[in-house]
XYZ file of C-alpha atoms in Angstrom:
570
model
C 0.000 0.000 0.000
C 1.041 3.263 -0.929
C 2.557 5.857 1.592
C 2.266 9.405 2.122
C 5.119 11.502 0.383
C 4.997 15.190 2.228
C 7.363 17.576 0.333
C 8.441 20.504 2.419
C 8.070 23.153 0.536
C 4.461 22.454 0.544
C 4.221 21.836 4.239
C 3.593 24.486 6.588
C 6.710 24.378 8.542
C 8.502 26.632 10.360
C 12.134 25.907 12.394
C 13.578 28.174 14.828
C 17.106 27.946 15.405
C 16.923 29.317 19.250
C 15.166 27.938 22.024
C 11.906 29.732 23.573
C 12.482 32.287 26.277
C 9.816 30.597 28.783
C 11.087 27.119 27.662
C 11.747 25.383 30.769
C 12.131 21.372 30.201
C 13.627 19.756 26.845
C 10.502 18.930 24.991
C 9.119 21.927 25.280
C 11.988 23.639 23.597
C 12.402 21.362 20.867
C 8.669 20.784 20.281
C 8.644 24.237 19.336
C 11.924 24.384 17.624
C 11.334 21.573 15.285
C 7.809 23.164 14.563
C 5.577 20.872 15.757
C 3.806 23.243 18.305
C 3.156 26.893 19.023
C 1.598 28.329 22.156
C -1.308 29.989 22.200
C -2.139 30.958 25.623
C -0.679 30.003 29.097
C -1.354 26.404 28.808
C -2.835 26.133 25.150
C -1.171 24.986 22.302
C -1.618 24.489 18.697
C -0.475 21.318 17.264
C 0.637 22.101 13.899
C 1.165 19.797 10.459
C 3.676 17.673 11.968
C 2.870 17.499 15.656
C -1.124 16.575 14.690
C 0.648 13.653 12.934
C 2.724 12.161 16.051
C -0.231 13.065 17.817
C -2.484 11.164 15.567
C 0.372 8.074 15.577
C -0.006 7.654 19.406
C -3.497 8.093 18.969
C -3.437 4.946 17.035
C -1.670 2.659 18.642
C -3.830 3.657 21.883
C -7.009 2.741 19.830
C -5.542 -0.562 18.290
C -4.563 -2.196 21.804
C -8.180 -0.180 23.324
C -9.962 -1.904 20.625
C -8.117 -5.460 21.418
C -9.370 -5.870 24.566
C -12.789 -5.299 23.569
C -13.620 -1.743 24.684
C -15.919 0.286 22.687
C -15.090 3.817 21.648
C -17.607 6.121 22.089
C -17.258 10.370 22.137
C -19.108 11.891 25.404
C -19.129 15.841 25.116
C -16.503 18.279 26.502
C -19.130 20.369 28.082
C -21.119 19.007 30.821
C -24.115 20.002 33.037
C -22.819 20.763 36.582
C -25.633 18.098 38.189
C -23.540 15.055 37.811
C -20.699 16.531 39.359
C -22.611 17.867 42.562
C -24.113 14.090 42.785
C -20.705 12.719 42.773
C -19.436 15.761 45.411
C -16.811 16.353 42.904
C -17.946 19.562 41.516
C -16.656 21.017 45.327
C -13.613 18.534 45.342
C -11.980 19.576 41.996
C -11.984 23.162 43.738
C -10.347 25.754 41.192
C -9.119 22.812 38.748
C -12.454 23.042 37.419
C -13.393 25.350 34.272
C -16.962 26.681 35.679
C -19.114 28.618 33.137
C -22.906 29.795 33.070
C -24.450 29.585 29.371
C -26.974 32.448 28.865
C -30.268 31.229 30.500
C -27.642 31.225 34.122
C -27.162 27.068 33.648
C -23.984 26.232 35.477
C -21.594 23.722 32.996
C -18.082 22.637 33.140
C -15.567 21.709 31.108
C -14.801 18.137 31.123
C -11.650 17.122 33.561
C -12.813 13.704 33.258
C -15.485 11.599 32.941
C -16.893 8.857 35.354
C -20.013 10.375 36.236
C -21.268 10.796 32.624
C -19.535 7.106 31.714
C -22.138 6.227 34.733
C -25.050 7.632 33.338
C -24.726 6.358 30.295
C -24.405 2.782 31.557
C -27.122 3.127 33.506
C -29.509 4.428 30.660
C -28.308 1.471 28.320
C -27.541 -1.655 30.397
C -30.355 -3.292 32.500
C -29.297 -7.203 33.001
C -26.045 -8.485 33.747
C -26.230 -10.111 30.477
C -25.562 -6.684 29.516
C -22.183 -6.983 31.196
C -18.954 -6.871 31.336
C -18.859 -3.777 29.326
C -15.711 -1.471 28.577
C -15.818 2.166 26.900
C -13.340 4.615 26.075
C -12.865 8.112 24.284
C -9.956 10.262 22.866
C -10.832 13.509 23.660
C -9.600 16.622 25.134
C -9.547 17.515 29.137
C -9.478 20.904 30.754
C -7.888 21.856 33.719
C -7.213 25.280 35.695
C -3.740 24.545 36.292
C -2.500 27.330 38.477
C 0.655 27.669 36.958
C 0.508 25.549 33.450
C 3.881 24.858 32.130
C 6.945 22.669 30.312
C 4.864 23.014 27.515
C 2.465 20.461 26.536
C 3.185 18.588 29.569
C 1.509 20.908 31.945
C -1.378 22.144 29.734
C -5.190 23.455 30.659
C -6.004 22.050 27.787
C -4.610 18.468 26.534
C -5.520 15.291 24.602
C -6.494 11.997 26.859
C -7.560 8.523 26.583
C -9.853 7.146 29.561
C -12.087 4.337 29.463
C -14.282 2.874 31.528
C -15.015 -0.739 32.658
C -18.752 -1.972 34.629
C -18.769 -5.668 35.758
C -21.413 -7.147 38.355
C -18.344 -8.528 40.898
C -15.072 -7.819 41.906
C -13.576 -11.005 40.498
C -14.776 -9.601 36.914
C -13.740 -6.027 37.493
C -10.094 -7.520 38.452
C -10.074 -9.530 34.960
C -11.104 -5.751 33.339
C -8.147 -4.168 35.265
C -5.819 -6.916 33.940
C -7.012 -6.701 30.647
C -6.395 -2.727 30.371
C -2.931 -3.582 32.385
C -1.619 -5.268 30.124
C -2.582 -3.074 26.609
C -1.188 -0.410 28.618
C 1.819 -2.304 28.412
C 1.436 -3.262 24.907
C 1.131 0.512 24.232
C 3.744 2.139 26.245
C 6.742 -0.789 24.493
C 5.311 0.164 20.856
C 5.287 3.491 21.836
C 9.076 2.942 22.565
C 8.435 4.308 25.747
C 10.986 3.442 28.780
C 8.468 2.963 31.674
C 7.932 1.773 35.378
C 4.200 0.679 36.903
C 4.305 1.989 40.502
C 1.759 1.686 43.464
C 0.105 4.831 43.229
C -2.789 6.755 45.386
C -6.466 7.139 43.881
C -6.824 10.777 45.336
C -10.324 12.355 44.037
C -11.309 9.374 41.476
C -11.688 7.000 43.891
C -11.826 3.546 44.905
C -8.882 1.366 45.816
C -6.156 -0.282 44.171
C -4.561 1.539 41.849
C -1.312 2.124 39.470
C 0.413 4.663 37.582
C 2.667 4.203 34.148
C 5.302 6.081 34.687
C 8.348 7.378 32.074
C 11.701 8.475 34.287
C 12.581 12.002 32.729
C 14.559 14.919 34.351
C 11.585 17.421 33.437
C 9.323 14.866 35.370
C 6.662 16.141 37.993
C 5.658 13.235 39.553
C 9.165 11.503 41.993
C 9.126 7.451 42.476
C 10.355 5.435 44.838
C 12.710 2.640 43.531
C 14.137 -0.358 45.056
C 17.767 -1.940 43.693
C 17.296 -4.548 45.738
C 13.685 -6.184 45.211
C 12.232 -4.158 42.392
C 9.590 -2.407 44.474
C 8.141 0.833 42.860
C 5.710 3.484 44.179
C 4.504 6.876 44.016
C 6.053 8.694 46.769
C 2.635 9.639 47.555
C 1.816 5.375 48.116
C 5.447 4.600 50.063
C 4.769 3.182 53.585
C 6.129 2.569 56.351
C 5.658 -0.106 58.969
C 4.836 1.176 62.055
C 7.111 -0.859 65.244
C 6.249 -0.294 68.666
C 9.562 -0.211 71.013
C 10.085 -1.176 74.494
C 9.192 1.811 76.414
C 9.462 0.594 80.236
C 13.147 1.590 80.550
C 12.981 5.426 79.842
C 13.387 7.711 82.836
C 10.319 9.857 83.888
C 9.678 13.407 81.604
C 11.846 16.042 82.718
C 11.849 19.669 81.369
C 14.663 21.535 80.236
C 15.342 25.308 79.920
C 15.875 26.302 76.188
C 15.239 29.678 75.885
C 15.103 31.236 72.200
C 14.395 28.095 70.723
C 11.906 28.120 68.831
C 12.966 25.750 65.766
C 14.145 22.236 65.440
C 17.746 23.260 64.531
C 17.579 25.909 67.455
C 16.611 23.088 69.748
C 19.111 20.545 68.551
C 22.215 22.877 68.710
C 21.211 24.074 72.125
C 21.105 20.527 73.500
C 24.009 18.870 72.006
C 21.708 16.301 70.179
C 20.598 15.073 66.634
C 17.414 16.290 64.916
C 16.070 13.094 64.796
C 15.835 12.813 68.676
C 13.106 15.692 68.800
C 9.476 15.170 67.981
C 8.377 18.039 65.529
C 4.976 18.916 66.428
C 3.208 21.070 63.485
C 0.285 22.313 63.541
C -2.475 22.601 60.756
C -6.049 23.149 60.550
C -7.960 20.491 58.932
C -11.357 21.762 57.818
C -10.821 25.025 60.926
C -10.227 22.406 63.543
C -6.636 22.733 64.711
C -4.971 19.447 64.322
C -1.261 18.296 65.162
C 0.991 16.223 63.252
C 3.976 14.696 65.157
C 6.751 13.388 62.892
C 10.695 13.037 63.686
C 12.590 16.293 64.082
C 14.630 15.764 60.790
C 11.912 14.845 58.623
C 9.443 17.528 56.941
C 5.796 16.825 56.415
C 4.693 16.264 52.609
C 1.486 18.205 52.562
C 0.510 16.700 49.541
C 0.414 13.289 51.407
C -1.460 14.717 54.508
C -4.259 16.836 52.051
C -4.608 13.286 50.134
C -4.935 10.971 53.583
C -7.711 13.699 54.599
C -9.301 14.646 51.570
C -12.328 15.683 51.126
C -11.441 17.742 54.040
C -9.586 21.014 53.334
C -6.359 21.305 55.389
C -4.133 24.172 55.737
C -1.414 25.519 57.439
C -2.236 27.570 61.179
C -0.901 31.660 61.130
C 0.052 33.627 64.185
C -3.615 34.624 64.226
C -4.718 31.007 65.747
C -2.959 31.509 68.679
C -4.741 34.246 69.610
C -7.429 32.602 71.386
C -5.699 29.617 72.256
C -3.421 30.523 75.231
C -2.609 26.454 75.714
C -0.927 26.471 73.000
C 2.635 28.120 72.709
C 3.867 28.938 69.359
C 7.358 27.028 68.902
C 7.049 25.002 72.146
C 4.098 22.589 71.619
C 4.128 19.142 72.840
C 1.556 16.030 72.537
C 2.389 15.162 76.360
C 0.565 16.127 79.750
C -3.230 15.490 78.131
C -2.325 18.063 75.089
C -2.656 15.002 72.535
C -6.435 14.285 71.942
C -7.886 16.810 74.281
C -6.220 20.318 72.972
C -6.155 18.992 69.501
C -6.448 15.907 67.787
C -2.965 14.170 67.459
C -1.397 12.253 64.007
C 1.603 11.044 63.679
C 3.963 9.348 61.361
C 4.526 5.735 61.900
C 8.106 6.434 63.227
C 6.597 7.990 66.593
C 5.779 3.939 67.192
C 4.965 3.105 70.754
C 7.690 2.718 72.948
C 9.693 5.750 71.504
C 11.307 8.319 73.449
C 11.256 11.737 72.484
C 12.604 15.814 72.965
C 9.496 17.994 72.475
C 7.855 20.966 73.472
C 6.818 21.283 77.190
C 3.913 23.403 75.917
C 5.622 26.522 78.148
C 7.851 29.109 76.356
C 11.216 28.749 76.222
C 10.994 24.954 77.823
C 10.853 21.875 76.362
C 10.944 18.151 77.759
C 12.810 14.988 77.199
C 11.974 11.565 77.836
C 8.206 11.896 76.351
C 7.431 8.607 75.587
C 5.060 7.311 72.956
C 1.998 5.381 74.726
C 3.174 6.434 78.199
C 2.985 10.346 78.272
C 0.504 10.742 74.923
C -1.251 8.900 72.434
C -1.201 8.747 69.044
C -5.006 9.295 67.256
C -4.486 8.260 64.072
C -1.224 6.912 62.002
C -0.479 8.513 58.737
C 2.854 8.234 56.160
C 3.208 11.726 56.029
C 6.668 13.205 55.807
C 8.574 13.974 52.689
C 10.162 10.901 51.500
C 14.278 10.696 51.136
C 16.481 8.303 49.517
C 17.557 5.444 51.894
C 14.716 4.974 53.391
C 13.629 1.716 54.551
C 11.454 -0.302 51.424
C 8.341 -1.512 52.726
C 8.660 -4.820 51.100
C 12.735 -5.947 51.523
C 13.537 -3.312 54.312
C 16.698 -2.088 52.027
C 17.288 1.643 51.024
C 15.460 3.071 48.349
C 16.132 5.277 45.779
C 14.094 8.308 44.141
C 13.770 9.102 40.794
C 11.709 11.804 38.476
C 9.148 10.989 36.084
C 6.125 11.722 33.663
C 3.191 10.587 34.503
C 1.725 8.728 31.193
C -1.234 6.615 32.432
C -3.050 5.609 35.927
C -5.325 2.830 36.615
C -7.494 2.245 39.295
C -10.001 -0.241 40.211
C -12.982 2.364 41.529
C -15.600 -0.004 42.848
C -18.822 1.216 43.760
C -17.896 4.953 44.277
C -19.811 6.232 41.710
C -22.089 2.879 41.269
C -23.377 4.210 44.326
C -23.855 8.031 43.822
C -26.366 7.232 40.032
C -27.734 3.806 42.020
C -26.211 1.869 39.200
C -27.556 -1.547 39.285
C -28.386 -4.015 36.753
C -30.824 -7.048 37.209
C -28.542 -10.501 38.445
C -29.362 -14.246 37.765
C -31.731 -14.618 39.735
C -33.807 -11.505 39.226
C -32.693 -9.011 42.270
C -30.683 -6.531 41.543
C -26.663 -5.930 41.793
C -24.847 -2.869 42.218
C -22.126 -2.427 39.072
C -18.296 -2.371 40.220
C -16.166 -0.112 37.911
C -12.758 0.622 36.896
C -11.056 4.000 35.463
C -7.723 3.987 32.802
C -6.606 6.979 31.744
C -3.577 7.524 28.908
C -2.451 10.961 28.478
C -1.981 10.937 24.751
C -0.455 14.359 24.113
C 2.220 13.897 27.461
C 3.109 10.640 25.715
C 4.024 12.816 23.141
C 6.177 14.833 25.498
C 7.553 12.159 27.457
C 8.891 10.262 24.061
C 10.629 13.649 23.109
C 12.136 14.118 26.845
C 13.273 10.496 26.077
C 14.662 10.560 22.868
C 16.591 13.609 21.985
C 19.914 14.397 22.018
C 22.123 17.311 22.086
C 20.551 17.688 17.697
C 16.756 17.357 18.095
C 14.763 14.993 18.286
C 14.868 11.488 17.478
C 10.969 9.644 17.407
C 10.872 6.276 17.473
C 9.727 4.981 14.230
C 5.961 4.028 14.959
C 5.025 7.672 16.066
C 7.291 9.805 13.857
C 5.896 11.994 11.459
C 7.437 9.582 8.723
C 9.858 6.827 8.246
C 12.275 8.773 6.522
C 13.407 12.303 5.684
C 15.107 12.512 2.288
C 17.163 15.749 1.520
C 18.203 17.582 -1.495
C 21.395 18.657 -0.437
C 22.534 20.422 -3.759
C 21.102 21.863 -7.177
C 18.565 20.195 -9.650
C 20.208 16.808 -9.669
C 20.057 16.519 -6.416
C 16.324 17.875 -5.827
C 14.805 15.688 -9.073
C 16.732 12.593 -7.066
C 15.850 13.214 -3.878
C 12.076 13.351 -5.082
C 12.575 9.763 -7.283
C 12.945 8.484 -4.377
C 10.854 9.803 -2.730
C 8.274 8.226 -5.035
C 10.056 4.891 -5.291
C 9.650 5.116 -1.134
C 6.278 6.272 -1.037
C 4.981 3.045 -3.782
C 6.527 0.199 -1.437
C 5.092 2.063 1.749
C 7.527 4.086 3.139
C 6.184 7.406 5.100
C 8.377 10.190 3.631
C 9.336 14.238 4.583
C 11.404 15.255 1.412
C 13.008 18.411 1.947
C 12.741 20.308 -1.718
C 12.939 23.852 -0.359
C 14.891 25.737 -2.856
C 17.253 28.724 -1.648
C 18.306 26.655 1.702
C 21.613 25.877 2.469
C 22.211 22.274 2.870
C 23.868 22.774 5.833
C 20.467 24.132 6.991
C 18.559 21.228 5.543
C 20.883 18.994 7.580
C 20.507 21.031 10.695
C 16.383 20.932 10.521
C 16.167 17.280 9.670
C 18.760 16.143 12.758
C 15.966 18.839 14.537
C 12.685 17.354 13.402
C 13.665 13.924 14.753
C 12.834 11.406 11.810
C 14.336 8.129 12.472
C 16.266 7.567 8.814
C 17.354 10.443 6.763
C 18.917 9.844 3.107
C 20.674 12.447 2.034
C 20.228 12.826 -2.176
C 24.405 14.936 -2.455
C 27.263 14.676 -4.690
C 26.901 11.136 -6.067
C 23.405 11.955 -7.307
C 24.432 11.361 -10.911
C 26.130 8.126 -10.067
C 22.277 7.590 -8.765
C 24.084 6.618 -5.526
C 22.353 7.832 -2.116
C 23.679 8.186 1.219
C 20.935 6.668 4.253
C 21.597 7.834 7.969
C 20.435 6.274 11.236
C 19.166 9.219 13.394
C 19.723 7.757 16.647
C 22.943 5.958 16.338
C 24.521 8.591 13.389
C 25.605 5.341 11.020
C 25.763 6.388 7.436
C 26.063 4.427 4.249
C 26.196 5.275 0.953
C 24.186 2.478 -1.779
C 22.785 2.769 -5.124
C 19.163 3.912 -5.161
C 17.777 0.603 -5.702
C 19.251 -0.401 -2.405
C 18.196 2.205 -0.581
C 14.820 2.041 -1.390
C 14.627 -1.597 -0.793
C 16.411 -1.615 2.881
C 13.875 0.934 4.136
C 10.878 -0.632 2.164
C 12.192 -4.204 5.079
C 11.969 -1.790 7.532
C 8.323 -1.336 7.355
């Protein structure tokens, strides 16, 4: 079957020679470079001739491996009726992610961030038995977001291109099968994407529902930091790392006994003052967690990952406490707080990491200024409310499956998976009829591919210090073929051209005339297209020089031979 044969002087294509001055992270810059996108606003871009093509290419594959498990596409609208939302409670949750807008009768809509609720209703209006069942849907379709601060180009967008589809089964057996079916096309996607990629334990945060993993693709411009482990393999979100919580033998620690630290206000204060490690102290912070003041007790040398704590709470709305919240609460003294003496549980509730285990001895505040107190014991002189991973994770620490150091890395988030159960089952009172005649509540699962960060990830991947390099089932073509020369050179380099194009080879031919070849060389190591021939000074010998992008082998061979290597490619 014939392939496409795009001639550059016909394509709207424009290279830039300099990076962008707000380009932060490596695809971004040579997205734009190569001319595959341009910004339009703070978080929306324009995918132009080339970049709707790699677009379209991941788009494909994504379908294919969709459409060989058995999930039906479908296309549910961008703009949605608030209702659903509110039913769900996630019209509050999303906060100011959400795009709200008011058509001109005062209707309140949003802009899609994703879909469950709508995937719900739609089940429920077309499935009534569980004959009906298993049933998995999907779209491709763009999401909005409010991102605060939307950047690294299309990675961090308001506006982007996702896959998420959508699987109802009448038990949890059958929803597991649904989640290993999408498990492993996500697989199947991600290695003919050429994608390198880790599956981590992940969080389900606002979707939802219980287990649940993320794809991952290690990158420098990442957003999203994993937890490794050399020794065992274990991966996780750092939001999903645990740790075991073991109690200590307490009964040998002398009684509580305060100490005079004036000006001490501060861990580092307090450690210096005493002679003694950060990790001996017990840092007490204090947030509000919906306006109730609540403390969170976690080693001295350890920070609190307020990401984690929001996501352990959520829906609640937590925040940090200001100088103002003292004001009216004289028992507690800014800088010098302790859990001890009937503080924990009574004054406020009391979490704490699983490192404050039972049995642990700790320096705190003695809830008087300028004193603390050593010796406070965990189970003997406070309690502990409610145990929550919580502080910032750091490399070393102990994996929760082998007990060996881990390691951290940085990475794009490409896809997520989670098994939701009855979340939303329950909010539209989805149920379908069961064998014998009563009805069942409908189990679901959620899989989401971000198509156009795959795009970005590949790039942050695959380029080196000259452009881009695509693998070759997303690039914009198989081969780039360039005139570098005069009329010999340009009526060769579109011969074959044709010759490619008739045995099925995708082909960019640059035939600009005017440009330099040493321009024409420079864009084509830009644009990224995994074999470029070069059409130069043997032309009239009919001989043609073919490149590997990646690893920069050249060879020079007669057309014929050219055309039939790459043809074997295919």
């Amino acid at each position: 079957m014939a392939a496409r044969v795009q001639r550059m002087s016909r394509t709207m294509l424009k290279t830039l020679r300099d990076d962008p001055a707000d380009a932060e992270t490596l695809s971004h810059k040579l997205l734009v470079r190569a001319g595959y996108v341009r910004r339009a606003a703070a978080g929306i871009w324009t995918w132009l001739p080339l970049g709707k093509q790699v677009l379209e290419n991941v788009t494909r594959v994504v379908r294919e491996e969709m459409d060989a498990i058995g999930a039906q596409e479908v296309l549910l609208p961008a703009l949605l009726p608030k209702e659903p939302y509110e039913q769900s409670g996630r019209y509050e949750e999303y906060g100011d992610l959400l795009f709200r807008l008011k058509d001109r009768k005062g209707g309140d809509y949003l802009l899609g961030p994703t879909h469950e609720e709508i995937f719900t209703q739609v089940v429920k209006d077309q499935c009534a038995s569980y004959k009906d069942l298993p049933v998995m849907l999907y779209q491709i379709q763009t999401k909005y977001r409010d991102e605060a601060r939307p950047r690294s180009g299309i990675l961090r967008g308001r506006e982007f291109t996702m896959k998420d589809s959508y699987s109802f089964d009448v038990s949890d057996a059958a929803l597991e099968e649904s989640y290993r079916l999408h498990r492993q096309a996500y697989q199947r996607i991600f290695e003919r994407l050429g994608l390198d990629y880790r599956i981590v334990s992940a969080v389900s945060g606002s979707m939802g529902g219980s287990a649940s993993e993320e794809f991952l693709a290690p990158a420098a411009a990442g957003e999203d930091t994993f937890v490794y482990c050399p020794a065992c393999g274990f991966a996780a979100n750092t939001e999903a790392m645990t740790t075991a919580l073991t109690p200590a033998d307490g009964s040998g620690h002398p009684p509580v006994e305060d100490l005079d630290t004036p000006d001490t206000p501060t861990i580092e204060t307090l450690a210096e003052h005493l002679g003694i490690p950060a990790s001996a102290t017990l840092k007490n912070l204090l947030v509000k967690v919906d306006g109730e003041i609540v403390a969170v007790g976690v080693p001295g040398d350890r920070e609190v990952d307020m990401g984690k704590l929001a996501e352990h709470l959520a829906p609640a709305e937590v925040e940090l406490v200001t100088a103002d919240d003292f004001t009216d609460r004289s028992d507690l003294v800014r800088g010098y707080v302790g859990p001890q003496g009937g503080m924990a549980g009574k004054a406020f509730r009391y979490l704490a990491d699983p490192r404050v285990a039972p049995g642990t001895s700790w320096v705190t505040g003695a809830n008087k200024a300028d004193t603390h107190a050593r010796n406070v014991v965990c189970g003997r002189d406070f309690e502990v409310d409610q145990y929550l991973d919580v502080v910032v994770v750091e490399p070393g620490d102990p994996c929760p499956r082998c007990a060996e150091g881990i390691t951290l890395d940085r990475a794009i988030e490409i896809g997520h998976i989670f098994q939701l159960g009855r979340k939303y089952a329950d909010a539209f009172e989805l149920d379908v009829l069961g064998q014998d005649g009563k009805p069942v509540r409908v189990t679901m699962g959620s899989y989401g591919v971000g198509v156009s960060r795959a795009v970005a990830a590949l790039a942050e991947q695959t380029a080196d210090e000259q452009g881009l390099c695509w693998p070759r089932e997303i690039a914009p073509a198989d081969v780039h073929v360039v005139a570098a020369g005069k009329a010999a050179q340009t009526e060769l380099a579109l011969e074959v051209s044709e010759q490619l194009g008739a045995a099925g080879v995708r082909v960019l031919v640059d035939d600009r005339a005017g440009v330099s070849p040493g321009v024409k060389f420079t864009d084509a190591e830009l644009i990224g297209v995994p074999t470029i021939l070069v059409a130069g000074r043997r032309a009239k010998e009919g001989v043609v020089e073919v490149k590997d992008r990646r690893t920069g082998e050249r060879e020079e061979m007669p057309v014929a031979d050219a055309v039939a290597r790459l043809a074997a490619l295919g």
